[in-house]
mmCIF file of C-alpha atoms in Angstrom:
data_model
loop_
_atom_site.group_PDB
_atom_site.id
_atom_site.type_symbol
_atom_site.label_atom_id
_atom_site.label_comp_id
_atom_site.label_asym_id
_atom_site.label_seq_id
_atom_site.Cartn_x
_atom_site.Cartn_y
_atom_site.Cartn_z
ATOM 1 C CA MET R 28 -7.572 -64.560 -65.424
ATOM 2 C CA PRO R 29 -5.618 -62.027 -63.330
ATOM 3 C CA SER R 30 -4.781 -58.707 -64.947
ATOM 4 C CA ILE R 31 -1.737 -56.562 -64.304
ATOM 5 C CA PHE R 32 -4.200 -53.810 -63.368
ATOM 6 C CA ASP R 33 -5.886 -55.845 -60.628
ATOM 7 C CA PRO R 34 -5.188 -54.922 -57.000
ATOM 8 C CA ILE R 35 -3.093 -57.275 -54.895
ATOM 9 C CA ARG R 36 -2.347 -57.647 -51.215
ATOM 10 C CA LEU R 37 1.383 -57.837 -50.480
ATOM 11 C CA GLY R 38 1.458 -58.709 -46.812
ATOM 12 C CA ALA R 39 0.163 -55.635 -44.993
ATOM 13 C CA ILE R 40 0.257 -53.496 -48.146
ATOM 14 C CA GLU R 41 -2.779 -53.131 -50.402
ATOM 15 C CA ALA R 42 -1.392 -52.390 -53.870
ATOM 16 C CA PRO R 43 -3.854 -50.944 -56.415
ATOM 17 C CA ASN R 44 -2.188 -52.716 -59.326
ATOM 18 C CA ARG R 45 0.459 -55.370 -59.996
ATOM 19 C CA ILE R 46 2.928 -53.041 -61.712
ATOM 20 C CA LEU R 47 5.763 -52.683 -59.211
ATOM 21 C CA MET R 48 8.596 -50.201 -59.598
ATOM 22 C CA ALA R 49 11.814 -52.174 -59.191
ATOM 23 C CA PRO R 50 14.742 -50.713 -57.217
ATOM 24 C CA LEU R 51 16.864 -48.402 -59.364
ATOM 25 C CA THR R 52 20.196 -46.953 -58.270
ATOM 26 C CA ARG R 53 20.283 -43.402 -59.682
ATOM 27 C CA ALA R 54 23.133 -41.750 -57.692
ATOM 28 C CA ARG R 55 21.308 -38.536 -56.769
ATOM 29 C CA ASN R 56 22.273 -38.523 -53.079
ATOM 30 C CA THR R 57 25.094 -36.532 -51.477
ATOM 31 C CA ARG R 58 28.605 -37.870 -50.973
ATOM 32 C CA ASP R 59 27.509 -38.609 -47.405
ATOM 33 C CA HIS R 60 24.668 -40.751 -48.760
ATOM 34 C CA VAL R 61 21.899 -38.344 -47.781
ATOM 35 C CA ALA R 62 18.864 -38.029 -50.053
ATOM 36 C CA THR R 63 18.506 -34.747 -51.931
ATOM 37 C CA PRO R 64 15.427 -32.586 -52.690
ATOM 38 C CA ILE R 65 15.168 -33.600 -56.363
ATOM 39 C CA MET R 66 14.434 -37.144 -55.193
ATOM 40 C CA ILE R 67 11.101 -35.910 -53.794
ATOM 41 C CA GLU R 68 9.827 -35.129 -57.279
ATOM 42 C CA TYR R 69 11.359 -38.253 -58.833
ATOM 43 C CA TYR R 70 9.550 -40.640 -56.513
ATOM 44 C CA ARG R 71 6.343 -38.581 -56.452
ATOM 45 C CA GLN R 72 6.147 -38.767 -60.260
ATOM 46 C CA ARG R 73 6.134 -42.576 -60.049
ATOM 47 C CA ALA R 74 3.567 -42.971 -57.267
ATOM 48 C CA SER R 75 1.033 -44.667 -59.574
ATOM 49 C CA ALA R 76 3.058 -47.899 -59.360
ATOM 50 C CA GLY R 77 1.288 -50.533 -57.325
ATOM 51 C CA LEU R 78 4.303 -50.403 -55.024
ATOM 52 C CA ILE R 79 7.635 -48.587 -55.281
ATOM 53 C CA VAL R 80 10.715 -50.435 -54.071
ATOM 54 C CA SER R 81 13.250 -47.713 -53.323
ATOM 55 C CA GLU R 82 16.722 -47.567 -54.758
ATOM 56 C CA ALA R 83 19.148 -49.852 -52.925
ATOM 57 C CA THR R 84 19.887 -48.130 -49.613
ATOM 58 C CA GLY R 85 22.940 -48.862 -47.488
ATOM 59 C CA ILE R 86 22.470 -50.204 -43.973
ATOM 60 C CA SER R 87 25.937 -49.049 -42.864
ATOM 61 C CA LEU R 88 29.023 -47.212 -44.023
ATOM 62 C CA GLN R 89 30.859 -50.547 -44.216
ATOM 63 C CA GLY R 90 28.252 -51.974 -46.553
ATOM 64 C CA LEU R 91 27.843 -49.097 -49.010
ATOM 65 C CA GLY R 92 30.374 -48.540 -51.756
ATOM 66 C CA TRP R 93 28.460 -46.915 -54.601
ATOM 67 C CA PRO R 94 29.147 -43.175 -55.094
ATOM 68 C CA TYR R 95 26.161 -40.934 -54.366
ATOM 69 C CA ALA R 96 24.004 -43.891 -53.322
ATOM 70 C CA ALA R 97 21.437 -43.731 -50.526
ATOM 71 C CA GLY R 98 21.927 -44.653 -46.883
ATOM 72 C CA ILE R 99 19.616 -45.103 -43.927
ATOM 73 C CA TRP R 100 21.866 -45.660 -40.917
ATOM 74 C CA ASN R 101 21.741 -42.208 -39.285
ATOM 75 C CA GLU R 102 19.262 -39.519 -38.287
ATOM 76 C CA THR R 103 20.269 -37.117 -41.081
ATOM 77 C CA GLN R 104 19.448 -39.775 -43.652
ATOM 78 C CA ILE R 105 16.118 -40.547 -41.985
ATOM 79 C CA GLU R 106 15.150 -36.868 -42.058
ATOM 80 C CA ALA R 107 16.060 -36.587 -45.755
ATOM 81 C CA TRP R 108 13.919 -39.610 -46.659
ATOM 82 C CA ARG R 109 10.829 -38.340 -44.787
ATOM 83 C CA PRO R 110 9.650 -35.759 -47.383
ATOM 84 C CA ILE R 111 10.267 -38.250 -50.197
ATOM 85 C CA VAL R 112 8.095 -40.904 -48.590
ATOM 86 C CA ALA R 113 5.486 -38.299 -47.674
ATOM 87 C CA ALA R 114 5.312 -37.069 -51.273
ATOM 88 C CA VAL R 115 4.693 -40.588 -52.557
ATOM 89 C CA LYS R 116 1.907 -41.116 -50.036
ATOM 90 C CA GLU R 117 0.340 -37.733 -50.721
ATOM 91 C CA ALA R 118 0.189 -38.772 -54.391
ATOM 92 C CA GLY R 119 -1.608 -41.991 -53.421
ATOM 93 C CA GLY R 120 1.396 -44.300 -53.588
ATOM 94 C CA ARG R 121 3.112 -46.920 -51.473
ATOM 95 C CA ILE R 122 6.857 -47.292 -50.989
ATOM 96 C CA ILE R 123 9.233 -49.651 -49.200
ATOM 97 C CA SER R 124 12.965 -49.269 -48.544
ATOM 98 C CA GLN R 125 15.425 -51.751 -50.040
ATOM 99 C CA LEU R 126 18.135 -52.559 -47.478
ATOM 100 C CA TRP R 127 21.595 -53.127 -48.979
ATOM 101 C CA HIS R 128 24.994 -54.426 -47.921
ATOM 102 C CA MET R 129 27.368 -54.724 -50.867
ATOM 103 C CA GLY R 130 29.926 -57.032 -49.245
ATOM 104 C CA ARG R 131 33.046 -57.465 -51.355
ATOM 105 C CA ALA R 132 31.774 -54.874 -53.871
ATOM 106 C CA VAL R 133 32.813 -52.023 -51.535
ATOM 107 C CA HIS R 134 36.138 -50.389 -52.428
ATOM 108 C CA PRO R 135 38.405 -49.343 -49.520
ATOM 109 C CA SER R 136 39.155 -46.008 -51.204
ATOM 110 C CA MET R 137 35.609 -44.885 -50.421
ATOM 111 C CA PRO R 138 35.754 -42.546 -47.382
ATOM 112 C CA GLY R 139 35.634 -44.333 -44.029
ATOM 113 C CA ARG R 140 35.716 -47.850 -45.445
ATOM 114 C CA GLY R 141 38.272 -50.496 -44.655
ATOM 115 C CA GLN R 142 38.878 -53.822 -46.335
ATOM 116 C CA PRO R 143 35.557 -55.141 -47.666
ATOM 117 C CA VAL R 144 33.908 -58.165 -46.064
ATOM 118 C CA SER R 145 32.353 -61.193 -47.685
ATOM 119 C CA ALA R 146 31.587 -64.834 -46.993
ATOM 120 C CA SER R 147 35.175 -65.765 -47.876
ATOM 121 C CA ALA R 148 38.420 -64.197 -49.069
ATOM 122 C CA THR R 149 37.486 -63.515 -52.691
ATOM 123 C CA THR R 150 37.760 -60.619 -55.143
ATOM 124 C CA GLN R 151 35.070 -59.326 -57.445
ATOM 125 C CA PRO R 152 36.302 -59.238 -61.049
ATOM 126 C CA GLY R 153 36.647 -55.978 -62.913
ATOM 127 C CA GLU R 154 36.707 -52.413 -61.646
ATOM 128 C CA ASP R 155 34.686 -50.527 -59.069
ATOM 129 C CA HIS R 156 33.065 -47.095 -59.305
ATOM 130 C CA THR R 157 34.584 -44.748 -56.716
ATOM 131 C CA TYR R 158 34.726 -40.994 -56.183
ATOM 132 C CA GLU R 159 38.209 -41.201 -57.721
ATOM 133 C CA GLY R 160 37.034 -42.960 -60.859
ATOM 134 C CA LYS R 161 37.175 -46.654 -61.660
ATOM 135 C CA ARG R 162 39.526 -48.726 -59.500
ATOM 136 C CA PRO R 163 40.251 -52.485 -59.512
ATOM 137 C CA PHE R 164 38.338 -54.391 -56.849
ATOM 138 C CA VAL R 165 40.344 -55.627 -53.870
ATOM 139 C CA GLU R 166 40.226 -58.905 -52.004
ATOM 140 C CA ALA R 167 37.594 -59.118 -49.277
ATOM 141 C CA ARG R 168 38.179 -60.708 -45.909
ATOM 142 C CA PRO R 169 35.787 -63.304 -44.478
ATOM 143 C CA LEU R 170 33.175 -61.918 -42.114
ATOM 144 C CA HIS R 171 34.125 -63.190 -38.639
ATOM 145 C CA LEU R 172 31.602 -65.152 -36.623
ATOM 146 C CA ASP R 173 31.627 -62.532 -33.874
ATOM 147 C CA GLU R 174 30.791 -59.842 -36.458
ATOM 148 C CA ILE R 175 27.544 -61.487 -37.571
ATOM 149 C CA PRO R 176 25.527 -60.289 -34.544
ATOM 150 C CA LEU R 177 26.734 -56.767 -35.350
ATOM 151 C CA LEU R 178 25.618 -57.191 -38.953
ATOM 152 C CA LEU R 179 22.183 -58.298 -37.757
ATOM 153 C CA ASP R 180 22.043 -55.202 -35.565
ATOM 154 C CA ASP R 181 22.849 -53.049 -38.609
ATOM 155 C CA TYR R 182 19.900 -54.585 -40.459
ATOM 156 C CA ARG R 183 17.612 -54.080 -37.453
ATOM 157 C CA ARG R 184 18.665 -50.449 -37.142
ATOM 158 C CA ALA R 185 18.150 -49.780 -40.850
ATOM 159 C CA ALA R 186 14.702 -51.403 -40.726
ATOM 160 C CA ARG R 187 13.780 -49.324 -37.679
ATOM 161 C CA ASN R 188 15.021 -46.197 -39.442
ATOM 162 C CA ALA R 189 12.945 -47.028 -42.516
ATOM 163 C CA LEU R 190 9.823 -47.098 -40.374
ATOM 164 C CA ALA R 191 10.856 -43.822 -38.753
ATOM 165 C CA ALA R 192 11.139 -42.270 -42.234
ATOM 166 C CA GLY R 193 7.593 -43.410 -43.011
ATOM 167 C CA PHE R 194 8.240 -46.318 -45.382
ATOM 168 C CA ASP R 195 5.474 -48.933 -45.632
ATOM 169 C CA GLY R 196 7.983 -51.753 -45.187
ATOM 170 C CA VAL R 197 11.366 -52.980 -46.364
ATOM 171 C CA GLN R 198 12.979 -55.291 -48.866
ATOM 172 C CA ILE R 199 16.183 -57.166 -48.074
ATOM 173 C CA HIS R 200 18.560 -57.047 -51.045
ATOM 174 C CA ALA R 201 19.933 -60.590 -51.239
ATOM 175 C CA ALA R 202 20.560 -60.572 -55.000
ATOM 176 C CA ASN R 203 22.955 -59.429 -57.723
ATOM 177 C CA GLY R 204 26.231 -60.575 -56.183
ATOM 178 C CA TYR R 205 26.092 -58.508 -52.991
ATOM 179 C CA LEU R 206 26.817 -59.694 -49.440
ATOM 180 C CA LEU R 207 23.907 -62.067 -48.807
ATOM 181 C CA ASP R 208 24.227 -63.488 -52.322
ATOM 182 C CA GLN R 209 27.944 -64.011 -51.642
ATOM 183 C CA PHE R 210 26.968 -66.212 -48.698
ATOM 184 C CA LEU R 211 24.321 -68.087 -50.691
ATOM 185 C CA ARG R 212 26.297 -69.182 -53.734
ATOM 186 C CA ASP R 213 29.226 -71.562 -53.789
ATOM 187 C CA SER R 214 31.500 -69.550 -56.099
ATOM 188 C CA THR R 215 32.089 -67.102 -53.247
ATOM 189 C CA ASN R 216 31.318 -69.094 -50.094
ATOM 190 C CA PHE R 217 34.147 -71.438 -49.075
ATOM 191 C CA ARG R 218 33.413 -71.352 -45.357
ATOM 192 C CA THR R 219 33.729 -74.434 -43.185
ATOM 193 C CA ASP R 220 31.670 -73.120 -40.255
ATOM 194 C CA ARG R 221 27.885 -73.084 -39.797
ATOM 195 C CA TYR R 222 27.511 -70.526 -42.612
ATOM 196 C CA GLY R 223 29.243 -72.556 -45.333
ATOM 197 C CA GLY R 224 29.240 -75.898 -47.111
ATOM 198 C CA SER R 225 25.732 -77.353 -47.142
ATOM 199 C CA ILE R 226 22.718 -75.565 -48.559
ATOM 200 C CA GLU R 227 21.254 -75.391 -45.045
ATOM 201 C CA ASN R 228 24.351 -73.552 -43.871
ATOM 202 C CA ARG R 229 24.611 -71.201 -46.839
ATOM 203 C CA ILE R 230 21.019 -69.978 -46.490
ATOM 204 C CA ARG R 231 21.443 -69.504 -42.734
ATOM 205 C CA LEU R 232 22.567 -65.868 -42.815
ATOM 206 C CA LEU R 233 19.717 -64.913 -45.139
ATOM 207 C CA GLY R 234 17.302 -66.512 -42.692
ATOM 208 C CA GLU R 235 18.853 -64.751 -39.711
ATOM 209 C CA VAL R 236 18.793 -61.362 -41.437
ATOM 210 C CA THR R 237 15.198 -61.839 -42.574
ATOM 211 C CA SER R 238 14.062 -62.890 -39.113
ATOM 212 C CA ALA R 239 15.905 -59.957 -37.519
ATOM 213 C CA VAL R 240 14.278 -57.459 -39.878
ATOM 214 C CA ALA R 241 10.853 -59.064 -39.483
ATOM 215 C CA GLU R 242 11.157 -58.690 -35.705
ATOM 216 C CA VAL R 243 11.377 -54.928 -36.250
ATOM 217 C CA VAL R 244 8.880 -54.227 -39.041
ATOM 218 C CA GLY R 245 6.743 -57.390 -39.010
ATOM 219 C CA ASN R 246 6.978 -60.296 -41.429
ATOM 220 C CA ASN R 247 4.017 -58.839 -43.352
ATOM 221 C CA ARG R 248 6.084 -55.732 -44.147
ATOM 222 C CA THR R 249 9.285 -57.610 -45.021
ATOM 223 C CA SER R 250 10.209 -58.811 -48.519
ATOM 224 C CA VAL R 251 13.342 -60.323 -50.039
ATOM 225 C CA ARG R 252 14.931 -60.055 -53.464
ATOM 226 C CA LEU R 253 16.922 -62.974 -54.918
ATOM 227 C CA SER R 254 18.712 -63.551 -58.245
ATOM 228 C CA PRO R 255 18.992 -67.338 -58.616
ATOM 229 C CA ASN R 256 20.280 -67.730 -62.131
ATOM 230 C CA GLY R 257 23.467 -66.602 -63.830
ATOM 231 C CA ASP R 258 26.667 -64.810 -62.924
ATOM 232 C CA ARG R 259 26.171 -61.549 -61.067
ATOM 233 C CA ARG R 260 29.398 -59.654 -60.343
ATOM 234 C CA GLY R 261 31.342 -62.906 -60.358
ATOM 235 C CA VAL R 262 28.894 -64.622 -57.990
ATOM 236 C CA ASN R 263 27.297 -67.855 -59.208
ATOM 237 C CA ASP R 264 26.375 -71.339 -58.051
ATOM 238 C CA SER R 265 27.166 -74.762 -59.455
ATOM 239 C CA ASN R 266 23.729 -76.177 -58.600
ATOM 240 C CA PRO R 267 21.319 -73.284 -58.015
ATOM 241 C CA ARG R 268 17.953 -75.033 -58.220
ATOM 242 C CA PRO R 269 18.034 -76.865 -54.848
ATOM 243 C CA LEU R 270 19.759 -73.887 -53.222
ATOM 244 C CA PHE R 271 17.113 -71.373 -54.195
ATOM 245 C CA GLU R 272 14.228 -73.791 -53.667
ATOM 246 C CA ALA R 273 15.471 -74.179 -50.101
ATOM 247 C CA ALA R 274 15.852 -70.409 -49.692
ATOM 248 C CA ALA R 275 12.304 -69.840 -50.986
ATOM 249 C CA ALA R 276 10.892 -72.489 -48.635
ATOM 250 C CA MET R 277 12.706 -70.939 -45.670
ATOM 251 C CA LEU R 278 11.385 -67.472 -46.501
ATOM 252 C CA SER R 279 7.902 -68.928 -46.888
ATOM 253 C CA ASP R 280 8.164 -70.388 -43.380
ATOM 254 C CA ILE R 281 9.174 -66.973 -42.018
ATOM 255 C CA GLY R 282 6.050 -65.603 -43.679
ATOM 256 C CA ILE R 283 7.444 -62.630 -45.567
ATOM 257 C CA ALA R 284 5.105 -60.328 -47.477
ATOM 258 C CA PHE R 285 6.395 -61.282 -50.919
ATOM 259 C CA LEU R 286 9.372 -62.779 -52.698
ATOM 260 C CA ASP R 287 10.933 -60.774 -55.557
ATOM 261 C CA VAL R 288 12.963 -62.808 -58.062
ATOM 262 C CA ARG R 289 15.252 -61.265 -60.647
ATOM 263 C CA GLU R 290 15.902 -63.865 -63.349
ATOM 264 C CA PRO R 291 16.959 -62.915 -66.886
ATOM 265 C CA GLY R 292 15.925 -64.943 -69.892
ATOM 266 C CA TYR R 293 17.737 -68.166 -70.834
ATOM 267 C CA ASP R 294 19.236 -68.283 -74.297
ATOM 268 C CA GLY R 295 22.940 -68.903 -73.736
ATOM 269 C CA THR R 296 24.065 -65.343 -74.500
ATOM 270 C CA PHE R 297 26.102 -62.999 -72.311
ATOM 271 C CA GLY R 298 24.144 -61.392 -69.506
ATOM 272 C CA LYS R 299 21.415 -64.005 -69.634
ATOM 273 C CA ALA R 300 20.683 -66.899 -67.288
ATOM 274 C CA ASP R 301 23.111 -69.789 -67.695
ATOM 275 C CA LYS R 302 20.609 -72.479 -66.666
ATOM 276 C CA PRO R 303 16.937 -73.104 -67.434
ATOM 277 C CA PRO R 304 14.508 -71.043 -65.321
ATOM 278 C CA ILE R 305 14.672 -71.627 -61.579
ATOM 279 C CA ALA R 306 11.852 -69.262 -60.627
ATOM 280 C CA PRO R 307 9.121 -71.884 -61.282
ATOM 281 C CA TYR R 308 10.632 -74.155 -58.636
ATOM 282 C CA MET R 309 10.910 -71.271 -56.205
ATOM 283 C CA ARG R 310 7.284 -70.417 -56.947
ATOM 284 C CA GLY R 311 6.340 -73.941 -55.914
ATOM 285 C CA ALA R 312 8.277 -73.645 -52.644
ATOM 286 C CA PHE R 313 6.962 -70.201 -51.652
ATOM 287 C CA GLU R 314 3.365 -69.805 -50.507
ATOM 288 C CA GLY R 315 3.059 -66.004 -50.584
ATOM 289 C CA PRO R 316 2.872 -63.445 -53.407
ATOM 290 C CA PHE R 317 5.582 -64.029 -56.007
ATOM 291 C CA VAL R 318 7.078 -61.192 -58.058
ATOM 292 C CA LEU R 319 9.207 -61.555 -61.185
ATOM 293 C CA ASN R 320 11.526 -58.945 -62.676
ATOM 294 C CA THR R 321 13.858 -58.449 -65.676
ATOM 295 C CA ASP R 322 13.165 -57.855 -69.351
ATOM 296 C CA TYR R 323 9.367 -57.666 -69.052
ATOM 297 C CA ASP R 324 7.153 -55.555 -71.260
ATOM 298 C CA PHE R 325 3.380 -55.304 -70.954
ATOM 299 C CA ALA R 326 2.611 -58.374 -73.049
ATOM 300 C CA LYS R 327 5.189 -60.596 -71.320
ATOM 301 C CA ALA R 328 4.003 -59.413 -67.932
ATOM 302 C CA GLN R 329 0.361 -60.169 -68.658
ATOM 303 C CA THR R 330 1.304 -63.606 -69.987
ATOM 304 C CA ALA R 331 3.295 -64.397 -66.839
ATOM 305 C CA LEU R 332 0.301 -63.518 -64.674
ATOM 306 C CA ALA R 333 -2.121 -65.460 -66.873
ATOM 307 C CA GLN R 334 0.075 -68.549 -66.717
ATOM 308 C CA GLY R 335 0.449 -68.322 -62.954
ATOM 309 C CA ALA R 336 4.208 -67.753 -63.121
ATOM 310 C CA ALA R 337 3.915 -64.653 -60.933
ATOM 311 C CA ASP R 338 1.413 -62.558 -59.018
ATOM 312 C CA ALA R 339 3.008 -59.204 -59.914
ATOM 313 C CA ILE R 340 5.821 -57.906 -62.105
ATOM 314 C CA GLY R 341 8.607 -55.452 -61.278
ATOM 315 C CA PHE R 342 9.647 -52.958 -63.948
ATOM 316 C CA GLY R 343 12.935 -51.074 -63.753
ATOM 317 C CA ARG R 344 14.217 -49.284 -66.847
ATOM 318 C CA LEU R 345 10.710 -48.576 -68.159
ATOM 319 C CA PHE R 346 10.007 -46.507 -65.036
ATOM 320 C CA ILE R 347 13.104 -44.363 -65.615
ATOM 321 C CA SER R 348 11.678 -42.648 -68.688
ATOM 322 C CA ASN R 349 7.968 -43.380 -68.171
ATOM 323 C CA PRO R 350 7.019 -42.050 -64.736
ATOM 324 C CA ASP R 351 3.351 -42.770 -65.510
ATOM 325 C CA LEU R 352 3.986 -46.331 -66.706
ATOM 326 C CA PRO R 353 0.680 -47.837 -65.455
ATOM 327 C CA HIS R 354 -1.263 -45.133 -67.311
ATOM 328 C CA ARG R 355 0.675 -45.789 -70.513
ATOM 329 C CA PHE R 356 0.091 -49.542 -70.223
ATOM 330 C CA ALA R 357 -3.639 -49.053 -69.556
ATOM 331 C CA ASN R 358 -4.110 -46.766 -72.556
ATOM 332 C CA ASP R 359 -1.694 -48.480 -74.958
ATOM 333 C CA LEU R 360 0.408 -45.327 -75.244
ATOM 334 C CA PRO R 361 3.965 -45.228 -76.644
ATOM 335 C CA LEU R 362 6.818 -45.707 -74.197
ATOM 336 C CA ALA R 363 9.570 -43.095 -74.081
ATOM 337 C CA PRO R 364 13.201 -44.300 -74.380
ATOM 338 C CA ASP R 365 15.636 -43.628 -71.552
ATOM 339 C CA ASP R 366 19.058 -42.009 -71.802
ATOM 340 C CA MET R 367 21.679 -44.362 -70.368
ATOM 341 C CA ALA R 368 24.217 -41.536 -70.157
ATOM 342 C CA THR R 369 22.135 -39.938 -67.374
ATOM 343 C CA TRP R 370 21.451 -43.036 -65.291
ATOM 344 C CA TYR R 371 24.040 -42.214 -62.612
ATOM 345 C CA THR R 372 24.620 -38.490 -63.001
ATOM 346 C CA GLN R 373 23.765 -36.125 -60.182
ATOM 347 C CA GLY R 374 21.494 -33.626 -61.929
ATOM 348 C CA GLU R 375 17.855 -33.256 -62.927
ATOM 349 C CA GLN R 376 18.480 -34.208 -66.565
ATOM 350 C CA GLY R 377 17.360 -37.742 -67.252
ATOM 351 C CA TYR R 378 15.886 -37.922 -63.762
ATOM 352 C CA ILE R 379 12.858 -35.694 -63.228
ATOM 353 C CA ASP R 380 12.476 -34.217 -66.732
ATOM 354 C CA TYR R 381 10.779 -37.197 -68.430
ATOM 355 C CA PRO R 382 7.205 -35.987 -69.044
ATOM 356 C CA SER R 383 4.032 -37.894 -68.391
ATOM 357 C CA ALA R 384 1.920 -38.852 -71.409
ATOM 358 C CA LYS R 385 -0.542 -36.220 -72.634
ATOM 359 C CA SER R 386 -3.473 -38.560 -73.068
#
């Protein structure tokens, strides 16, 4: 029976345990999306994870709309990431960069942005976080066919920059209602060209992006994150099982290092999955290491591994306030609660001041 403490090979990466740190947006970068010195200590503290997936990191100015979020499209950003990655490695850890394009979730009031782009002309519900406070989302314009090669170049450049910063690989963020998810699911993709309509067409951009990134870093250092079940930022699908089975099979054919699936529990309540679990069908279609994430504690994680539902588990919130989470799991130590009020603030409080356990 596999244990969460067993090592695992994730493509080219040898992880010492199966406790992955999930990507966590913490808003500690500058307004120009450059990493700051306190991030060195934050990531170093969490180096005992089998693998750290960095906070979502913008591939371009066009694709990044979250205040104080990370970017990796220019040399200044690369240089700021280098000591962070080095600190993780010096502490014995492994870290990959999550590449992010937010699509229609980018507000035009953010400096240098224009009208957001998406699969189709749609508007995310609700309000956006901007440097000027919360603002209603605006309608996106469809990404033009002649812009897609430029988008692929943005992903290639970001992947190349991640290697230059020292990352062990990358993860393509294709989940949670952002650009690639907007192309995948039929509530936001009304296209009539080769990127819309059929499942084959709607997974096409994901395949092209993944192949482009894999050309740069290698398929064994490329992973993808998907969120197949439930509404995410107004993005959903009327028949997700065949869609995400097909996406998983395509990614398996490309030979990515691992597939990371964020799927909340299914009980009919708000914020949960609105259909029975889809991950088991994706697991059947994907031949490589399979990672699950959302709402796991130690017991649920160990059960998922024992039942063969996953090969590793990603933990998000628990890593915020428990930088030594694997140690606490291994020694059955209490878990510290996190302070939601400090999730997205710009200071050290609630970021690098959570202590490690004393025993």
